[in-house]
Short mmCIF file of C-alpha atoms in Angstrom, two decimals:
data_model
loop_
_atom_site.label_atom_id
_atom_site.label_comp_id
_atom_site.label_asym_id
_atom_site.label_seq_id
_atom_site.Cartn_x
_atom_site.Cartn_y
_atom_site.Cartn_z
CA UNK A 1 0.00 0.00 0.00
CA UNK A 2 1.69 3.21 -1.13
CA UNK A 3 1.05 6.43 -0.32
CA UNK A 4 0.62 8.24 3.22
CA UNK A 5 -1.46 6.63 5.95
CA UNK A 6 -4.47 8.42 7.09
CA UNK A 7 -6.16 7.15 9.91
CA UNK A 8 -9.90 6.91 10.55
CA UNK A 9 -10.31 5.63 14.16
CA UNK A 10 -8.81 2.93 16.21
CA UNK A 11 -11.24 -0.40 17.35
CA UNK A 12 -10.80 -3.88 18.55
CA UNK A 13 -10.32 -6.48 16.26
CA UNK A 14 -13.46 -7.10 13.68
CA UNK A 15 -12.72 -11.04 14.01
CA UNK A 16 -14.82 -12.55 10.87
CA UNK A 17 -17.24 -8.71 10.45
CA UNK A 18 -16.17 -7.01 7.68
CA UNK A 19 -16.46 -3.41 6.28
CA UNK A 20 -18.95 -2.83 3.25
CA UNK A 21 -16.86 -3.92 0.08
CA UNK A 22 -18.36 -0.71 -1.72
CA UNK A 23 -17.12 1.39 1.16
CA UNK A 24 -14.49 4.07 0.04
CA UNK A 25 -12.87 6.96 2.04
CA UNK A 26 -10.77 9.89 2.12
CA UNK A 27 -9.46 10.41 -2.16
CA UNK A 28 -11.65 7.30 -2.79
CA UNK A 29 -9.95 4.89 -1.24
CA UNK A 30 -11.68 1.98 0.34
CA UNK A 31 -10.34 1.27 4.22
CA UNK A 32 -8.15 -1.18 5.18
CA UNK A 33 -7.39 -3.03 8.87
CA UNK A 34 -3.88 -2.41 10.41
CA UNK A 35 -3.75 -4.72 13.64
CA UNK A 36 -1.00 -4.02 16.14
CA UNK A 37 -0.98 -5.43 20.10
CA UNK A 38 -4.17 -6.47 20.10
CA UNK A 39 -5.48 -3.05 18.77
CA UNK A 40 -6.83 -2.55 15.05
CA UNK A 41 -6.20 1.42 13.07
CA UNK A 42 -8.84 1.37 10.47
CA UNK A 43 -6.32 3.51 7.55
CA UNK A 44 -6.07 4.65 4.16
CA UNK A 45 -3.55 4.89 1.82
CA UNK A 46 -3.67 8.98 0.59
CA UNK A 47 -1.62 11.03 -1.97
CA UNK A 48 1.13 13.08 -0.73
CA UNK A 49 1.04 15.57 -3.01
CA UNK A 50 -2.59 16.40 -1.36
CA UNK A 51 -1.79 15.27 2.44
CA UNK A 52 1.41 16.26 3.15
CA UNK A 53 2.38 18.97 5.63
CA UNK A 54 1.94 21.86 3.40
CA UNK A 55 -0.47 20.51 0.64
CA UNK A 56 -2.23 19.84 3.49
CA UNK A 57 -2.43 23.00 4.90
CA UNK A 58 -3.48 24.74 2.03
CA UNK A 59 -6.22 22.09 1.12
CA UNK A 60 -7.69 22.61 4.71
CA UNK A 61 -8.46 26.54 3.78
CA UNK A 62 -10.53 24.95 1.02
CA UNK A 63 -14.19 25.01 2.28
CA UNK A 64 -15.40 22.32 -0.67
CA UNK A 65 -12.35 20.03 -0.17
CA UNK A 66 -12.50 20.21 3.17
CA UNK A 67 -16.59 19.40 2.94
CA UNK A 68 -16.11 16.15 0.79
CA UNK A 69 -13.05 14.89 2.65
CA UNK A 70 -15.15 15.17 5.87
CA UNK A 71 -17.92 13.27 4.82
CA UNK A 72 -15.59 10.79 3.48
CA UNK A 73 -14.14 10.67 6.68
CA UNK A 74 -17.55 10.06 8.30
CA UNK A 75 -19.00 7.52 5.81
CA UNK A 76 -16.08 5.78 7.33
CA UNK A 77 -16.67 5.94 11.18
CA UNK A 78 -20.65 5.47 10.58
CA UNK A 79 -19.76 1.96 8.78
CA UNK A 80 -17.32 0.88 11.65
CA UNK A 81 -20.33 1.98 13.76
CA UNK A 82 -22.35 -0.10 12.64
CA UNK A 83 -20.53 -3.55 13.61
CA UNK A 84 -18.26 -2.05 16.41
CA UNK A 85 -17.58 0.86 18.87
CA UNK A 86 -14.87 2.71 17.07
CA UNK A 87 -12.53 5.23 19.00
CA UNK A 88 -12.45 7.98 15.92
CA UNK A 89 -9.43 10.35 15.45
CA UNK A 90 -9.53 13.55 15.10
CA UNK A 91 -9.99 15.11 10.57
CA UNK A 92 -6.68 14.63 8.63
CA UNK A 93 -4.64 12.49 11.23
CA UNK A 94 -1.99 11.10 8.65
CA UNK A 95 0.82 9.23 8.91
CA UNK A 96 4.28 9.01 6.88
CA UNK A 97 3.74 5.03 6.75
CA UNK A 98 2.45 1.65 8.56
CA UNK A 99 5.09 2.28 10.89
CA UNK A 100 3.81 5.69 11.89
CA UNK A 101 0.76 4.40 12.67
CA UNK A 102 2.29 1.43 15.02
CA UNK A 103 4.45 3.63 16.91
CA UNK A 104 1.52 5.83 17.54
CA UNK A 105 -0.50 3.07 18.56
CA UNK A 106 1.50 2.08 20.75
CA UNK A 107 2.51 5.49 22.48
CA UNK A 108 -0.84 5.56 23.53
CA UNK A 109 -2.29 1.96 23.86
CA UNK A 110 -3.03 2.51 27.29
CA UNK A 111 -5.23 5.61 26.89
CA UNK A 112 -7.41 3.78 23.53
CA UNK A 113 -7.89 0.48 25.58
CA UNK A 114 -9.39 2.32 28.53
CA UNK A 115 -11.09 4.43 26.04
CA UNK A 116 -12.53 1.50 23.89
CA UNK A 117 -13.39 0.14 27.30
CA UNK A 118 -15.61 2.93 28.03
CA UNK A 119 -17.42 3.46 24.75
CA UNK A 120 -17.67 -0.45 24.34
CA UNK A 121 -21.66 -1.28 23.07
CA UNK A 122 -22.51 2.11 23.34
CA UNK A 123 -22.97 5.18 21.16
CA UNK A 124 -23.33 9.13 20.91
CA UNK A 125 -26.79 10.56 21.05
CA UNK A 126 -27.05 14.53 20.30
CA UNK A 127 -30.29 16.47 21.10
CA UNK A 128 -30.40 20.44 20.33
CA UNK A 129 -33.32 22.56 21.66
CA UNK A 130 -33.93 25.86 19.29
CA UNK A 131 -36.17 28.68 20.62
CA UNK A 132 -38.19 30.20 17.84
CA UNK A 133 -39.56 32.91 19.21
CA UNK A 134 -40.69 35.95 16.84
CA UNK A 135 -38.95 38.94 17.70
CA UNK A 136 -41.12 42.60 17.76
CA UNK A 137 -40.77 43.69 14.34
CA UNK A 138 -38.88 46.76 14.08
CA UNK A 139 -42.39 48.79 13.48
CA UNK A 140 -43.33 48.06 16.46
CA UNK A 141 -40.11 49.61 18.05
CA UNK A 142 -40.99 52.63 16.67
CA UNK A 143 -42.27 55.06 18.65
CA UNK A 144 -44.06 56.89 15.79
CA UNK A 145 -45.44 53.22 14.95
CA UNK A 146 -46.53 52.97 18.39
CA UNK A 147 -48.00 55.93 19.39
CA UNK A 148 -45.33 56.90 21.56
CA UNK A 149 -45.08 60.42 21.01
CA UNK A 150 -48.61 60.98 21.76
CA UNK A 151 -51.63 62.59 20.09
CA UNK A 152 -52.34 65.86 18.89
CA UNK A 153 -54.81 68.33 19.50
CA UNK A 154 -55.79 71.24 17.46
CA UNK A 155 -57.86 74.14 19.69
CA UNK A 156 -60.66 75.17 17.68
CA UNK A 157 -60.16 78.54 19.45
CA UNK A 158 -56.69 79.24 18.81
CA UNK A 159 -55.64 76.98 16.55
CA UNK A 160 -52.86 75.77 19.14
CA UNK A 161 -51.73 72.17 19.11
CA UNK A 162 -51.35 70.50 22.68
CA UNK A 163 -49.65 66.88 23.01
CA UNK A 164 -51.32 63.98 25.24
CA UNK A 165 -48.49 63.04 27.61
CA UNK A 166 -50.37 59.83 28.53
CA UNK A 167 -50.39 58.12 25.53
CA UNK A 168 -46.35 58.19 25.81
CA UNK A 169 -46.19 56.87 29.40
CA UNK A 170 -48.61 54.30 28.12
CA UNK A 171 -46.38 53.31 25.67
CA UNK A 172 -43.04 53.05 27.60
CA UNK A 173 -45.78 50.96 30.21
CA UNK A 174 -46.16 48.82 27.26
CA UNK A 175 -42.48 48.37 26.13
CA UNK A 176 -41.49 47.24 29.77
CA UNK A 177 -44.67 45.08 29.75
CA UNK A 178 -42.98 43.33 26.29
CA UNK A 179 -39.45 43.28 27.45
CA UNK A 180 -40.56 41.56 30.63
CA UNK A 181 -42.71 39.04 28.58
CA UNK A 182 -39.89 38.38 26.13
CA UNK A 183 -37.80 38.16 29.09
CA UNK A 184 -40.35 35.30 30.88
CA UNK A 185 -39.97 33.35 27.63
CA UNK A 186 -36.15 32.74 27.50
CA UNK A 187 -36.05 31.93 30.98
CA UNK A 188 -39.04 29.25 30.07
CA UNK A 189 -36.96 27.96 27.69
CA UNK A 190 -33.57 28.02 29.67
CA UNK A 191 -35.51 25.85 32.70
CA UNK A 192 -36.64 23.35 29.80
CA UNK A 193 -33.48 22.62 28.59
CA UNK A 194 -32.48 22.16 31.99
CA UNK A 195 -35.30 19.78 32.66
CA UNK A 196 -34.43 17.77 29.67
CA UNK A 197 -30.61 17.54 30.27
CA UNK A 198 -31.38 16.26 33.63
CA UNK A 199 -33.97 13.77 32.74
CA UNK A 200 -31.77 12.35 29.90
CA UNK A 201 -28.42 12.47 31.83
CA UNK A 202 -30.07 10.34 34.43
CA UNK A 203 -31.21 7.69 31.75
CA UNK A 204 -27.56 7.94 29.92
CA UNK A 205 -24.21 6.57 31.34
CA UNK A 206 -22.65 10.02 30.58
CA UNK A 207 -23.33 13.11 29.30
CA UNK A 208 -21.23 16.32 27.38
CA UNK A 209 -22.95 19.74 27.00
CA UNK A 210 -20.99 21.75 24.08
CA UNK A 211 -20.90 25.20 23.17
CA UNK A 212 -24.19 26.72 21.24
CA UNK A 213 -24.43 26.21 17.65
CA UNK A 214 -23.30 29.25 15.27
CA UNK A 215 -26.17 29.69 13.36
CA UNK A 216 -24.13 31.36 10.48
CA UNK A 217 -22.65 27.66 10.28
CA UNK A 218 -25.26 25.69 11.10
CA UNK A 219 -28.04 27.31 9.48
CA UNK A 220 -30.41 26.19 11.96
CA UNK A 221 -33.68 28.61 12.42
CA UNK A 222 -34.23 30.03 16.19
CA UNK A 223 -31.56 30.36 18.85
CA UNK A 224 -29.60 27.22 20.18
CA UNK A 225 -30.44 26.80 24.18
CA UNK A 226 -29.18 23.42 24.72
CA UNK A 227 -26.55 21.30 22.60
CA UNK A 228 -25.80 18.21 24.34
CA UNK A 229 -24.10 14.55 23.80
CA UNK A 230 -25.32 11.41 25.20
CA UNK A 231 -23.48 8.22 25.64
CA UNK A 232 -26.31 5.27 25.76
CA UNK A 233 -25.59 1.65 25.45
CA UNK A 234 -26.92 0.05 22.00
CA UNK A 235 -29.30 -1.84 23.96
CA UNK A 236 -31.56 1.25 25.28
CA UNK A 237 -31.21 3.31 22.31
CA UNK A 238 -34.81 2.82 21.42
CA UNK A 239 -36.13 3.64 25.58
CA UNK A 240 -33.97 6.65 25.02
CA UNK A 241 -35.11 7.86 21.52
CA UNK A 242 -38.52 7.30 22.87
CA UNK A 243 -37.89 9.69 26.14
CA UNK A 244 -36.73 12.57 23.64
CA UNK A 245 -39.73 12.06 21.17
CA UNK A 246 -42.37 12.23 24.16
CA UNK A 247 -40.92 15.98 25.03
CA UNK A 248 -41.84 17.11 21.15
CA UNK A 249 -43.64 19.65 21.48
CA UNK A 250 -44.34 20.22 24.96
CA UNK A 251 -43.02 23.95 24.90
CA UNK A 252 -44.94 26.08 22.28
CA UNK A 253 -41.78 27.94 20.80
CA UNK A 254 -39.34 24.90 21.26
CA UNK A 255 -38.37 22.86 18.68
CA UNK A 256 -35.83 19.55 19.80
CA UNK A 257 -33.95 18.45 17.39
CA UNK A 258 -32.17 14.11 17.80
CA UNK A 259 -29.27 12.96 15.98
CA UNK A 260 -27.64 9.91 15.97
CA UNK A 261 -26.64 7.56 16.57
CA UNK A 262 -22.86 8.14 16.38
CA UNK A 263 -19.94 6.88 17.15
CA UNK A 264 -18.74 8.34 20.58
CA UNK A 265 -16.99 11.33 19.26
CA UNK A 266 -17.53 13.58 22.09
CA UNK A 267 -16.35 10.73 25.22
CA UNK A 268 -13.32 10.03 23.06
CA UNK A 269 -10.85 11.85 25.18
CA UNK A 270 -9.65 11.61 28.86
CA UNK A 271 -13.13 10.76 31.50
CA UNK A 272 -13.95 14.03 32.37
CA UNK A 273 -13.37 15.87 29.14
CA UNK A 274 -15.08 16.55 25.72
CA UNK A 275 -13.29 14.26 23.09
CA UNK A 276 -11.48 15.21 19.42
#
């Protein structure tokens, strides 16, 4: 196998289970098994001209290439999902050779057997919660819109105009009023997410809560509240899809969003800590 080595994920042996023949990864290349001490990397052979230091670099500045070579990359890891627990490594982990990819292996065999220890029959859960609510359209706002400089009265005497000062307290009455309401519904949704991380933190072995979504990036409508990773064994996937599905809807504003499953990207690092 020429070329550099890029490595998908590391995994206990398959034994007789083997990867989709069709499969093919990073630069079309299907995946093959590199077993060392017990431990299997799941590699590809890659073109240095594109994956070498600087090529590299350059290529990963590339928004399209860097698109298709991640879902290649993930086409991967969701096959070895599906008939193991992989350990997956971080986007563009190459190696000069076979060798590079033993030595690493072993540098850190410890850390990926208590890893693939952890993760073993289980997988990665992610639920989102989006508030949609509508914002007060920027008419509103306006106090000419609104009536906020108050109304005018002509004197049929003297012609001279006099201004209702009520209508203008009324109005700043009525912008508190809105702020507080708009204020009330964030806080609703805040406590929900809270609810729901508890309740399905208690049902999953562990449990990751990452940074708000960009919406620039994600291009997901309302604002991101909750963005959270669940570990679950394989064998209550289905109790715990079922516990998310039953809190559709229950907030009028909310929308939660269930992905997975995945392999355990987030619990892939030290216990404690977010993974790669």
């Amino acid at each position: 196998m020429s070329g550099l080595r890029y490595v998908y994920a590391i995994c206990r042996p398959l034994g007789s289970t083997t990867l989709p023949s069709q499969l093919t990864g990073v630069a079309g290349v299907p995946p093959k098994q590199l077993a060392h001490h017990g431990l299997v990397a799941i590699v590809s052979a890659v073109p240095e001209e594109d994956f070498s230091e600087e090529p590299l670099k350059a290529h990963l500045e590339d928004l399209d290439w860097l698109s298709a070579t991640a879902r290649a990359h993930q086409s991967v890891i969701d096959a070895l999902t599906v008939v193991t627990s992989p350990l997956p490594l971080r986007l563009a982990t190459v190696f000069r050779d076979d060798s590079g990819v033993r030595t690493m292996m072993e540098t850190q065999e410890e850390t990926f057997r208590r890893t693939l220890d952890r993760i073993e029959g289980r997988v990665e859960w992610g639920v989102k919660v989006y508030a949609e609510f509508s914002e007060s359209s920027e008419a509103s706002d306006s106090p000419r819109s609104s009536g906020a400089s108050g109304s005018t009265e002509v004197s049929e005497d003297t012609g001279a105009k006099s201004v209702k000062v009520g209508s203008g307290r009324d109005y700043l009455r009525q912008r508190r009023q809105q702020r507080r309401a708009h204020e009330d519904k964030w806080e609703q949704a805040e406590e929900f997410a809270r609810r729901l991380h508890g309740a399905l933190s208690r049902f999953a072995e562990d449990a990751r809560i990452h940074a708000p979504q960009n919406p620039a990036l994600s291009r997901a409508s309302g604002r991101n509240v909750l963005n959270a990773a669940y570990l679950v064994p394989r064998a209550e996937s289905e109790e715990f899809v079922e516990l998310v599905d039953r809190t559709k809807g229950d907030e009028p504003g909310l929308r939660v969003e269930l992905t997975g499953p995945w392999a355990a990207y987030s619990f892939s690092g030290p216990a404690g800590q977010e993974g790669a």
